[in-house]
Coordinates of C-alpha atoms in Angstrom, one line a residue:
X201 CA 92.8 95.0 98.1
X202 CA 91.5 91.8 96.2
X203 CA 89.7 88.9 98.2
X204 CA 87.2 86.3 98.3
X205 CA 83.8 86.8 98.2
X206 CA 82.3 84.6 100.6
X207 CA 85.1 83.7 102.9
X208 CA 82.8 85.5 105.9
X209 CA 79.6 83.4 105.0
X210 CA 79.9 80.7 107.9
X211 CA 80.0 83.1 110.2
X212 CA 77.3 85.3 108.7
X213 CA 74.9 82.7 107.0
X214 CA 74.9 80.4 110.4
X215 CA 71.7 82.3 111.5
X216 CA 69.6 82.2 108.5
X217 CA 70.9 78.4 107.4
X218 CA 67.4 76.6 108.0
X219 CA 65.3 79.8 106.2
X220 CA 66.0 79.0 102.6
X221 CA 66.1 75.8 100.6
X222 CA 67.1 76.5 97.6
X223 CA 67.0 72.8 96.2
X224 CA 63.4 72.6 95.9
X225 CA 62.7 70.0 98.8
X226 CA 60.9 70.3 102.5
X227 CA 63.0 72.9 104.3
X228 CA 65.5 71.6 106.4
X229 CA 68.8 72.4 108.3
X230 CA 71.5 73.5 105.3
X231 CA 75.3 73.5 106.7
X232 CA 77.2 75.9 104.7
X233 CA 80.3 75.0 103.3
X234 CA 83.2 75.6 105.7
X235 CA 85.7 78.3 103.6
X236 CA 89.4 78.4 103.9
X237 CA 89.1 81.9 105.5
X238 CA 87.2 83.0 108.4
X239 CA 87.8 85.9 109.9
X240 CA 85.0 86.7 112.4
X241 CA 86.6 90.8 113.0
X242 CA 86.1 91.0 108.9
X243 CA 82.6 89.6 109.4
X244 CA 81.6 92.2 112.3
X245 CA 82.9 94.7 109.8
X246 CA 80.9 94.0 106.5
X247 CA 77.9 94.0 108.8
X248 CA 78.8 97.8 110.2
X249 CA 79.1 98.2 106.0
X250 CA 75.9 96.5 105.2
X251 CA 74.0 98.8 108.8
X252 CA 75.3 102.0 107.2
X253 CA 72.9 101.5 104.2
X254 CA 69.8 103.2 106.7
X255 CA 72.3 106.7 107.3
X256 CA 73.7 107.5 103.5
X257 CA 76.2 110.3 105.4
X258 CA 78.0 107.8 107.1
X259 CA 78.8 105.8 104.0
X260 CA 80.2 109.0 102.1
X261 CA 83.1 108.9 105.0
X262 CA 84.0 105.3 105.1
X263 CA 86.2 103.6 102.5
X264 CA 84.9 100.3 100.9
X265 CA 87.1 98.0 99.5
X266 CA 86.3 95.8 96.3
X267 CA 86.8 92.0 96.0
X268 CA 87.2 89.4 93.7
X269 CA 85.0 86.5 93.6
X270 CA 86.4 82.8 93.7
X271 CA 85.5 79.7 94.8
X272 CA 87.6 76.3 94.3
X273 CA 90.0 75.8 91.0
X274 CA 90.0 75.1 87.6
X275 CA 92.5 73.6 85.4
X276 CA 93.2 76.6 83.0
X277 CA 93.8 79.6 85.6
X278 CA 98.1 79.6 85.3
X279 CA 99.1 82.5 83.0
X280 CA 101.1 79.9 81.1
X281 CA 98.4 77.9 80.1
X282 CA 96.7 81.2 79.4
X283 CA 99.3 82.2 77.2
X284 CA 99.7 78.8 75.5
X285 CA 96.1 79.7 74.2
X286 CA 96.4 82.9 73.2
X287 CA 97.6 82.7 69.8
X288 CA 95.3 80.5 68.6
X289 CA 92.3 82.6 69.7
X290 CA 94.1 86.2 68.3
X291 CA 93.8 83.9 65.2
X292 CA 90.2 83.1 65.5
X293 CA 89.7 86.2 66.6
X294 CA 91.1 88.9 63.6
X295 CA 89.0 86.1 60.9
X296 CA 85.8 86.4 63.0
X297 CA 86.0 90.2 62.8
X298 CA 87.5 90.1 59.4
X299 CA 84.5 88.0 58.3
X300 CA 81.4 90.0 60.2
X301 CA 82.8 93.3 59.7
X302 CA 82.6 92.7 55.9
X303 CA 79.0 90.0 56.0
X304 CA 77.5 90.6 58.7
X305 CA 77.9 94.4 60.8
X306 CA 80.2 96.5 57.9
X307 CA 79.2 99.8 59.9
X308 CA 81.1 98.0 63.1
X309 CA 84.5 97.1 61.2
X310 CA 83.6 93.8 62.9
X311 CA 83.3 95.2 66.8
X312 CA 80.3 93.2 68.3
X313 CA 77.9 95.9 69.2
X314 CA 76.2 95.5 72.1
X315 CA 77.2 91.9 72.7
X316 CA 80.7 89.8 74.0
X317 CA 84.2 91.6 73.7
X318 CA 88.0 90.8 73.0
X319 CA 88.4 90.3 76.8
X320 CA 85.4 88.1 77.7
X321 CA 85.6 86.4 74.2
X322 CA 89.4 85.1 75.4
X323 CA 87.5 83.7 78.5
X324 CA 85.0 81.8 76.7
X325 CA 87.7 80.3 74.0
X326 CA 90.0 79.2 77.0
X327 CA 86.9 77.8 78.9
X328 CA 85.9 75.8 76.1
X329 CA 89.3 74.0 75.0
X330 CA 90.1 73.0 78.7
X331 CA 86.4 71.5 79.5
X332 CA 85.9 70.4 76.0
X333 CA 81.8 70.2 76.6
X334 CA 79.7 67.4 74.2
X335 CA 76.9 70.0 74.5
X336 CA 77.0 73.4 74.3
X337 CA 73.7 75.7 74.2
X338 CA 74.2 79.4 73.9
X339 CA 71.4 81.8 75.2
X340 CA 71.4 85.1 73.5
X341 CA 72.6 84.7 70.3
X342 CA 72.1 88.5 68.5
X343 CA 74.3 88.5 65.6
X344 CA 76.2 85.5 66.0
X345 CA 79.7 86.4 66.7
X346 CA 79.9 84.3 69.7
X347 CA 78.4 81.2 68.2
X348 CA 81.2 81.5 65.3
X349 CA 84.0 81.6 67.9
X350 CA 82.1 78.7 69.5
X351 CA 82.1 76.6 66.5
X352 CA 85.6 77.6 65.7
X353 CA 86.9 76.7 69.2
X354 CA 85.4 73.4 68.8
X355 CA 86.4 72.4 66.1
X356 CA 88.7 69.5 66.7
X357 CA 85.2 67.5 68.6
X358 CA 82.6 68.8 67.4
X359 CA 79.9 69.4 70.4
X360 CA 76.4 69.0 69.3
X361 CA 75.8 73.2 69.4
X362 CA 71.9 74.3 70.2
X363 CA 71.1 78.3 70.1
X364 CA 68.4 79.7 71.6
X365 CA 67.4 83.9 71.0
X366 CA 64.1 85.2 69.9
X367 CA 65.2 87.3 66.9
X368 CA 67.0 85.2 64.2
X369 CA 69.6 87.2 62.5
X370 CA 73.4 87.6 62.0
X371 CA 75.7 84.6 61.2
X372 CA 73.3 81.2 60.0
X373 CA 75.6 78.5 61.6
X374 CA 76.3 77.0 58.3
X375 CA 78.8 79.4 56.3
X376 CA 82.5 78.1 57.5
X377 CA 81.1 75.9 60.1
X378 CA 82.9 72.6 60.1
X379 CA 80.2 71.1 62.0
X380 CA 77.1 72.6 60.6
X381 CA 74.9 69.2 60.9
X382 CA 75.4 69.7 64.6
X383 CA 73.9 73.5 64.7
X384 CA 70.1 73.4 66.4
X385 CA 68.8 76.4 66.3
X386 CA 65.8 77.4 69.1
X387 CA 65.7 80.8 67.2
X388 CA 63.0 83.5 65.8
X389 CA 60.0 81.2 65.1
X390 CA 61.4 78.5 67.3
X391 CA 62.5 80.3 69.9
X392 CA 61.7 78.4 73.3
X393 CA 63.3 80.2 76.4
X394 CA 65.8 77.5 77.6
X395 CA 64.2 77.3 81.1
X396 CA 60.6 75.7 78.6
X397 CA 63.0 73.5 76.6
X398 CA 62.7 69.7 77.7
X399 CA 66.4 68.8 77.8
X400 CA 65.6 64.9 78.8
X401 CA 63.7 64.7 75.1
X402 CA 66.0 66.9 73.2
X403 CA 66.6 66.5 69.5
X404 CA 65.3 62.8 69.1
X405 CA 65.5 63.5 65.2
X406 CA 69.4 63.4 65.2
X407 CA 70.1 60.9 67.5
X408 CA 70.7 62.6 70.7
X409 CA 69.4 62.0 74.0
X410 CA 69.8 64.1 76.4
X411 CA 70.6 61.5 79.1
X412 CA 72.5 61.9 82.5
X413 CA 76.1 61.4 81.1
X414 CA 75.5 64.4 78.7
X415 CA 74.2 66.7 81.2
X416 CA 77.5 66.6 82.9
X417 CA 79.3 67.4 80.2
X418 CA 76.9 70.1 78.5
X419 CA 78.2 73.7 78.8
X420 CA 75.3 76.6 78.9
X421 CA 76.7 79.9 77.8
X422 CA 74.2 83.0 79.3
X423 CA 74.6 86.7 77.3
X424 CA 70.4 87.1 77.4
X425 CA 70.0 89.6 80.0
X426 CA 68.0 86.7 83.0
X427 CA 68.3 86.8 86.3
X428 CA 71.6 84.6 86.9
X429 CA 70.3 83.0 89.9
X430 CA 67.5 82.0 88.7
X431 CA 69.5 80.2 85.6
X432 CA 72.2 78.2 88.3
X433 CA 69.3 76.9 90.3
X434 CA 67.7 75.4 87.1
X435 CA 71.0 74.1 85.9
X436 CA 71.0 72.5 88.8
X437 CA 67.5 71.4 88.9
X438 CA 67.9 69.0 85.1
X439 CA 71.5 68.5 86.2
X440 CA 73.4 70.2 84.0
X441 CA 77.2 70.9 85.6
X442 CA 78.9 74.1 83.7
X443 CA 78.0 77.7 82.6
X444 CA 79.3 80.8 81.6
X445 CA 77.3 84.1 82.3
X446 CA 78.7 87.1 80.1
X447 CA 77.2 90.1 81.2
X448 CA 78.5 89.5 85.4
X449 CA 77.7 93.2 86.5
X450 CA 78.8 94.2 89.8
X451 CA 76.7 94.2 92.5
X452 CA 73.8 96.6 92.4
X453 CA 74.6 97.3 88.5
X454 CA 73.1 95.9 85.5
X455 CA 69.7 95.0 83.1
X456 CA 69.7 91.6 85.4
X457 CA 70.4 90.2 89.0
X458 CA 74.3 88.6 88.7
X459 CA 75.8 86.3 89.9
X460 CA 78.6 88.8 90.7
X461 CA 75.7 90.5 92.9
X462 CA 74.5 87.0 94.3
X463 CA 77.8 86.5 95.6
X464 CA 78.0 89.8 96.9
X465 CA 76.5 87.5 99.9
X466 CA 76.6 90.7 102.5
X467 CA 75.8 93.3 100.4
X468 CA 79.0 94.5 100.9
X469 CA 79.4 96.1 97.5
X470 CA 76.0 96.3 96.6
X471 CA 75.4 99.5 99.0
X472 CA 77.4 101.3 97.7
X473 CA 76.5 100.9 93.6
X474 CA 72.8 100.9 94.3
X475 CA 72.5 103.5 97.7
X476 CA 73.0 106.3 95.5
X477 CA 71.0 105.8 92.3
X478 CA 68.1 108.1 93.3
X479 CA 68.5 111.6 93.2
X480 CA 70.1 114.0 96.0
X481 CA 71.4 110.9 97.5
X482 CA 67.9 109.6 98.3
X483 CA 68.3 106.2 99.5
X484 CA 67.0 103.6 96.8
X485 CA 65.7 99.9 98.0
X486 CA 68.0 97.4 96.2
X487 CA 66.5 95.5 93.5
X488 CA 66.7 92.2 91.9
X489 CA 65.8 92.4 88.4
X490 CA 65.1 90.0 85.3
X491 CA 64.3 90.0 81.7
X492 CA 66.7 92.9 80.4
X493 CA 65.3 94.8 83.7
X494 CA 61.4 94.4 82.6
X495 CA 60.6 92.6 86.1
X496 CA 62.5 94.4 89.2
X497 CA 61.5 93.0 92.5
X498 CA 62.7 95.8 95.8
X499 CA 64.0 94.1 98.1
X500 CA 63.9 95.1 101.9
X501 CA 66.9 96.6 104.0
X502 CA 67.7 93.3 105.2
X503 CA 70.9 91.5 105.3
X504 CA 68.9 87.7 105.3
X505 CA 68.0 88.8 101.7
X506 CA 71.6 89.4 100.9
X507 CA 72.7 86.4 103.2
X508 CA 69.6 84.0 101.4
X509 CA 72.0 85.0 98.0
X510 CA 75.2 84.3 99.3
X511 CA 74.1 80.6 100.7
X512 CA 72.5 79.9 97.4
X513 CA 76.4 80.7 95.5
X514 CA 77.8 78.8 98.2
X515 CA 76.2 75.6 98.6
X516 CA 75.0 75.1 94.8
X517 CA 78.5 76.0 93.0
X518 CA 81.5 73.7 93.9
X519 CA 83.6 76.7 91.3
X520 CA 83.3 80.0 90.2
X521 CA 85.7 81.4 88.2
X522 CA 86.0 85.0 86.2
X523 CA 88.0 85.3 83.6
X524 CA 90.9 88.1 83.8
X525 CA 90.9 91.2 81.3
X526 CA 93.3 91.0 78.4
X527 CA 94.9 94.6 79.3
X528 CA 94.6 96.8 82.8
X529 CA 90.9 98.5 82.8
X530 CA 92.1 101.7 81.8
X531 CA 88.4 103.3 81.6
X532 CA 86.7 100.9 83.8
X533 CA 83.0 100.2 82.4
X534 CA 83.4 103.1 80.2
X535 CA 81.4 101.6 77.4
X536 CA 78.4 100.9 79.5
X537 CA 78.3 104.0 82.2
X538 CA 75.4 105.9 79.6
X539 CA 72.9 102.4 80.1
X540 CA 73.6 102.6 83.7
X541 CA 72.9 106.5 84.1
X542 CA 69.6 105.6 81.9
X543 CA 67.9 104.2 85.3
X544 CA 64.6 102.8 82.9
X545 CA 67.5 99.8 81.0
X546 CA 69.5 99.5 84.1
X547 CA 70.3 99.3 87.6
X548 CA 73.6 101.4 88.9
X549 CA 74.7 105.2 90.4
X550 CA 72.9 107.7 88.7
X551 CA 76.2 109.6 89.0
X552 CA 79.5 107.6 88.2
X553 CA 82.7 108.8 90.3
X554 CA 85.7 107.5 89.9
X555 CA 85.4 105.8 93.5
X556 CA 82.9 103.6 91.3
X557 CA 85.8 102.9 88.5
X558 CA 88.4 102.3 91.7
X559 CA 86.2 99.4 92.8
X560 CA 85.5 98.0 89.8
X561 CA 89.2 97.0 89.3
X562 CA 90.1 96.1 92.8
X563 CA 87.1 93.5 91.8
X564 CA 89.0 92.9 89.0
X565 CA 91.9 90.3 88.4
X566 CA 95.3 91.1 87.5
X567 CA 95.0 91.3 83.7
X568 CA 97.2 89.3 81.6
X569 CA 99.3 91.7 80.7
X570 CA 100.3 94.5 82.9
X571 CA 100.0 97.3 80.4
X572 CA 98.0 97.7 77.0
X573 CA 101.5 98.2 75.6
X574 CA 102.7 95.2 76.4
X575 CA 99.1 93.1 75.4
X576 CA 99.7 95.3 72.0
X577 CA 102.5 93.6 71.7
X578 CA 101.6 90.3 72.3
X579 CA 98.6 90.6 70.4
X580 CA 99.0 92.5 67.4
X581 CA 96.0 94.3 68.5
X582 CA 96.1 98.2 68.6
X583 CA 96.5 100.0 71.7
X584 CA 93.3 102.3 71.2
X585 CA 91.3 99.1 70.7
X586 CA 92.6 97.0 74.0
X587 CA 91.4 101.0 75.3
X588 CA 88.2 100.5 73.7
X589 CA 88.0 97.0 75.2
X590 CA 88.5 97.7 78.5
X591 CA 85.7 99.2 78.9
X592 CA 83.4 96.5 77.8
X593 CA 84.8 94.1 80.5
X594 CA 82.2 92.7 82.8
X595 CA 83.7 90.0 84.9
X596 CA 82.4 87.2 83.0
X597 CA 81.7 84.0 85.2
X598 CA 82.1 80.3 84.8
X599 CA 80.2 78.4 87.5
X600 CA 80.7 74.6 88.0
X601 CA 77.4 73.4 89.7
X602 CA 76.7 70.8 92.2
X603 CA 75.2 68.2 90.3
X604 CA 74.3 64.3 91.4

């Protein structure tokens, strides 16, 4: 069954609306958005879900449904304009891995290791050409493979392009860059976490202010492992209107807090991933981690904390959008299931069952293409590769934020 998020939160948030500001001003009544949907039986239900977390036994005999999350529309979500963009991209895409699996990672055959896949990179190539930023900064950088489909993407305007990682390696933003004298590079030495940067003073030297026009048009690009929520409210703090996080973990899963998870407004799905990541089903306090998991902060069995989450998605974002796999997940975060066992990188089930891979996809759009025979053929991309793919999809996000 595949639904909306946050459809329940007027119902649920109305308690807890004047307990959170999450603007930064005096505390004051906060009406929540109205949604489409309300359904006050579905409400009474995701609270029995979210009581169950103090009894682990009576969560083993109930069945919980996954969700997708959406809030309002964007322009390039029809399969048709999805499609008109494909070819392009499968272009970009076979010279990008052509060119780093020969320069840059030869023992990869061009496969980014670690970093953004053939599924989320298709996201981030349609995002780009329908919003068409003037700014985009990209925060985790590794080896570069995303910042060369960025600059290849953008070719035909040329955005001024700042990247910001503390290691400096991979691709130099010069070689077959059209627009190299836009590259900025906050990197290695010059590394300045984007949160320290001062945006309103940014880049005097070529010209650029970073005035209020800009802002709305700048695009942030996330794949560094930070607490998601944090990174929205700041966004929304200097002004700054779009972003794309990569690694969108389901709720209770993952090296850092999502904004999967934050939407997750009633813990619905959360209980379930993170209940069972002790041992001998030992109930575990959920957790709301930063930094690649270095800072983890427990969180009481509280639905207000999951509520405080959920009012933040919904009255900060006016979108939120994830970008459909390629191909159906045939093996469901099968490339990442061995960080999530390793409980010291990650948060998730110490045990993965294929209930886990089950709710994955039902929080998963309908892929492009029903089969991975049929995306092999509409690709040109081998089967055991979309395979391989598939289980490196983690429900990237754009988020449109509330801006003045």
């Amino acid at each position: 069954m595949i639904r909306t998020c946050l459809f329940t939160l007027a119902t649920l948030l109305s308690a807890h609306a004047t307990e959170v500001n999450f603007f930064g001003e005096p505390n004051g009544e906060i009406t929540p958005i109205p949604y489409e949907h309300h359904d006050s039986e579905e409400a009474h239900y995701l609270r029995r879900q979210l009581n169950a977390l103090i009894d682990p036994k009576t969560i083993e005999s109930k069945t919980i449904e996954g969700y997708v999350c959406a809030k309002g529309k964007v322009d390039w979500d029809s399969r048709a304009h999805m499609l008109s963009e494909l070819p392009g991209f499968i272009n970009a895409w076979n010279e990008r891995t052509a060119y780093f699996g020969k320069q840059i990672n030869p023992g990869y055959a061009g496969i980014n290791p670690g970093g953004n896949g053939l599924f989320h990179s298709f996201s981030v190539w349609l995002i780009l050409r329908s919003i068409k930023p003037k700014v985009v900064v990209e925060s985790g950088v590794r080896d570069g493979h995303m910042s060369w489909l960025i600059a290849k993407a953008t070719e035909d305007w040329g955005p001024l392009f700042v990247r910001v990682d503390p290691v400096a390696r991979g691709w130099d933003g010069v070689t077959d860059n059209k627009h190299a004298d836009k590259m900025v590079d906050f990197r290695g030495e010059n590394f300045v976490d984007v949160a320290d940067i001062n945006w309103d003073e940014l880049l005097p030297q070529k010209k650029f202010f970073f005035a209020k026009k800009q802002k709305k048009e700048t695009l942030f690009i996330f794949d560094d492992n930070q607490d998601h929520l944090k990174r929205i409210l700041h966004l929304h703090k200097i002004g700054v209107a779009h972003a794309i996080f990569d690694d969108n973990y389901m709720p209770g899963v993952g090296p850092a807090f999502s904004v999967k998870d934050a939407c997750d407004g009633t813990g619905h799905l959360r209980q379930y991933f993170n209940a069972y990541s002790g041992t001998d089903h030992e109930l575990v306090a959920p957790k709301r981690c930063d930094g690649h998991h270095a800072n983890c902060e427990e969180l009481p069995f509280d639905d207000k904390w999951w509520l405080r989450y959920g009012l933040a998605i919904e009255v900060v974002l006016l979108k939120y959008w994830e970008g459909p796999p390629l191909a159906p997940l045939v093996r469901p975060y099968g490339s990442i299931i061995d960080y999530i066992q390793d409980l010291k990188k990650y948060e998730g089930p110490k045990t993965w069952t294929e209930e886990h891979s089950r709710l994955v996809v039902e929080s998963t759009k309908k892929p492009l293409f029903p089969s991975i025979e049929e995306a092999s053929i509409a690709t040109g991309i081998p089967e055991e590769v979309l395979e391989f793919e598939s289980g490196r999809y983690i429900h990237l996000a754009y988020v449109n934020i509330r801006v003045k």
